[in-house]
Protein backbone atom coordinates (compact mmCIF):
# COMPACT_ATOMS: atom_id res chain seq x y z
CA ALA A 1 46.68 -71.93 25.59
CA ALA A 2 48.07 -69.55 22.97
CA SER A 3 51.47 -70.35 21.79
CA GLU A 4 54.14 -67.74 21.89
CA SER A 5 55.55 -66.27 18.70
CA ALA A 6 59.31 -67.42 19.64
CA PRO A 7 60.58 -70.24 21.98
CA GLU A 8 62.14 -68.93 25.07
CA ASP A 9 65.69 -70.51 23.95
CA ALA A 10 65.35 -68.65 20.53
CA PRO A 11 68.36 -66.54 19.53
CA SER A 12 67.69 -62.75 20.49
CA THR A 13 67.76 -60.43 17.48
CA SER A 14 68.37 -57.41 19.69
CA THR A 15 71.56 -55.37 19.97
CA PRO A 16 74.41 -57.26 21.89
CA VAL A 17 74.59 -56.30 25.43
CA ILE A 18 77.56 -54.23 26.19
CA ALA A 19 79.03 -55.79 29.32
CA PRO A 20 81.93 -54.27 31.53
CA PRO A 21 85.26 -55.19 29.68
CA LEU A 22 86.77 -58.40 30.02
CA LYS A 23 90.36 -59.34 29.41
CA THR A 24 89.72 -61.67 26.64
CA THR A 25 91.26 -62.41 23.51
CA VAL A 26 89.38 -60.94 20.64
CA SER A 27 91.22 -60.96 17.07
CA VAL A 28 90.65 -57.46 15.88
CA GLU A 29 92.86 -58.10 12.82
CA PRO A 30 90.14 -59.25 10.39
CA LEU A 31 87.98 -56.19 11.23
CA LEU A 32 90.94 -53.92 11.02
CA ALA A 33 91.80 -55.75 7.39
CA ARG A 34 88.00 -55.02 6.38
CA LEU A 35 88.36 -51.45 7.28
CA ARG A 36 91.58 -51.05 5.39
CA ALA A 37 89.77 -52.29 2.52
CA ASP A 38 86.93 -50.01 2.86
CA ALA A 39 87.08 -47.12 5.32
CA LYS A 40 83.16 -47.11 4.86
CA ASP A 41 82.50 -50.48 6.04
CA HIS A 42 80.52 -49.44 8.94
CA GLY A 43 79.53 -52.83 10.07
CA ALA A 44 83.25 -53.72 10.48
CA ARG A 45 83.74 -50.55 12.50
CA LEU A 46 80.74 -51.25 14.96
CA ASP A 47 81.78 -54.60 15.35
CA LEU A 48 85.54 -53.35 15.96
CA ALA A 49 84.31 -50.73 18.32
CA ARG A 50 82.41 -53.53 20.07
CA ALA A 51 85.53 -55.82 20.39
CA TRP A 52 87.71 -53.04 21.49
CA TRP A 53 85.17 -52.29 24.35
CA SER A 54 84.91 -55.80 25.32
CA THR A 55 88.72 -56.18 25.82
CA GLY A 56 88.83 -53.07 27.75
CA GLU A 57 90.60 -50.97 25.18
CA ARG A 58 88.10 -48.02 25.52
CA VAL A 59 90.23 -45.37 23.53
CA GLN A 60 90.00 -47.31 20.79
CA ALA A 61 86.32 -48.25 21.29
CA LEU A 62 85.75 -44.28 21.78
CA GLU A 63 87.60 -43.54 18.43
CA HIS A 64 85.63 -46.19 16.60
CA TYR A 65 82.04 -44.95 17.91
CA SER A 66 83.11 -41.52 17.25
CA ALA A 67 83.65 -42.38 13.56
CA LEU A 68 80.31 -44.25 13.61
CA VAL A 69 78.50 -41.16 15.04
CA ALA A 70 80.45 -38.79 12.32
CA ALA A 71 79.48 -41.04 9.61
CA ASP A 72 75.88 -41.14 10.72
CA ALA A 73 76.25 -44.93 10.58
CA HIS A 74 74.41 -47.78 12.39
CA THR A 75 72.74 -45.25 14.58
CA ASP A 76 70.19 -47.37 16.43
CA GLU A 77 72.89 -49.88 17.24
CA THR A 78 75.18 -46.87 18.39
CA VAL A 79 72.71 -45.39 20.49
CA ASN A 80 71.71 -48.63 22.27
CA ASP A 81 75.61 -49.48 22.51
CA LEU A 82 76.34 -46.02 24.28
CA GLU A 83 73.28 -45.96 26.41
CA ARG A 84 74.47 -49.11 27.85
CA ILE A 85 78.38 -47.82 27.95
CA VAL A 86 77.43 -44.58 29.90
CA GLU A 87 75.77 -46.83 32.59
CA ILE A 88 79.03 -48.61 32.97
CA ASP A 89 81.80 -45.48 32.41
CA ASP A 90 79.88 -42.36 32.40
CA ARG A 91 83.05 -40.18 31.61
CA SER A 92 82.68 -36.94 29.94
CA GLU A 93 83.95 -38.20 26.63
CA TRP A 94 81.27 -41.05 26.50
CA GLN A 95 78.68 -38.90 27.61
CA ARG A 96 79.42 -36.30 24.89
CA LEU A 97 79.54 -38.74 22.38
CA LEU A 98 75.83 -40.03 23.46
CA GLY A 99 74.77 -36.49 23.30
CA ASP A 100 76.14 -36.30 19.55
CA VAL A 101 74.52 -39.34 18.58
CA TYR A 102 71.20 -38.15 20.00
CA MET A 103 71.73 -35.02 18.09
CA HIS A 104 72.30 -37.12 14.80
CA THR A 105 68.86 -38.86 15.64
CA GLY A 106 66.83 -35.72 16.45
CA LYS A 107 66.36 -36.59 20.23
CA LEU A 108 67.44 -32.87 21.20
CA THR A 109 66.28 -33.13 24.73
CA ARG A 110 68.32 -36.30 25.43
CA ALA A 111 71.09 -34.66 23.56
CA LEU A 112 71.11 -31.73 25.90
CA ASP A 113 70.78 -33.91 29.11
CA ALA A 114 73.82 -35.94 27.72
CA TYR A 115 75.72 -32.64 27.26
CA HIS A 116 75.00 -31.48 30.75
CA ARG A 117 76.21 -34.56 32.29
CA ALA A 118 79.48 -34.49 30.19
CA LEU A 119 79.87 -30.78 31.39
CA ASN A 120 79.27 -31.54 34.89
CA GLN A 121 82.09 -34.11 34.93
CA LEU A 122 84.72 -31.40 33.66
């Protein structure tokens, strides 16, 4: 029998799953400090967006995901996160942002679909 390339219990290298918000305690202060020190620390911004989402702070999460899209930073991770987020919370602002990130990545048909879903919710 051929052996697999990675054992089943090996850590996953894929994007973290964006679960529905949980009221958990996440320390965002270190991430905020990193952004105050360097506004272009997009890794910190992505971690902060995920932290805000995980604690149910959707307005703050949307703000930081929007900044990532505008900066064209961490695009693959942002696309993956937003695709999962709209499955949970498909409000127009999330759909519009997903459309924006699709535009940045040249996925025009997907962008139009996301924009149409956003418009239909208004």
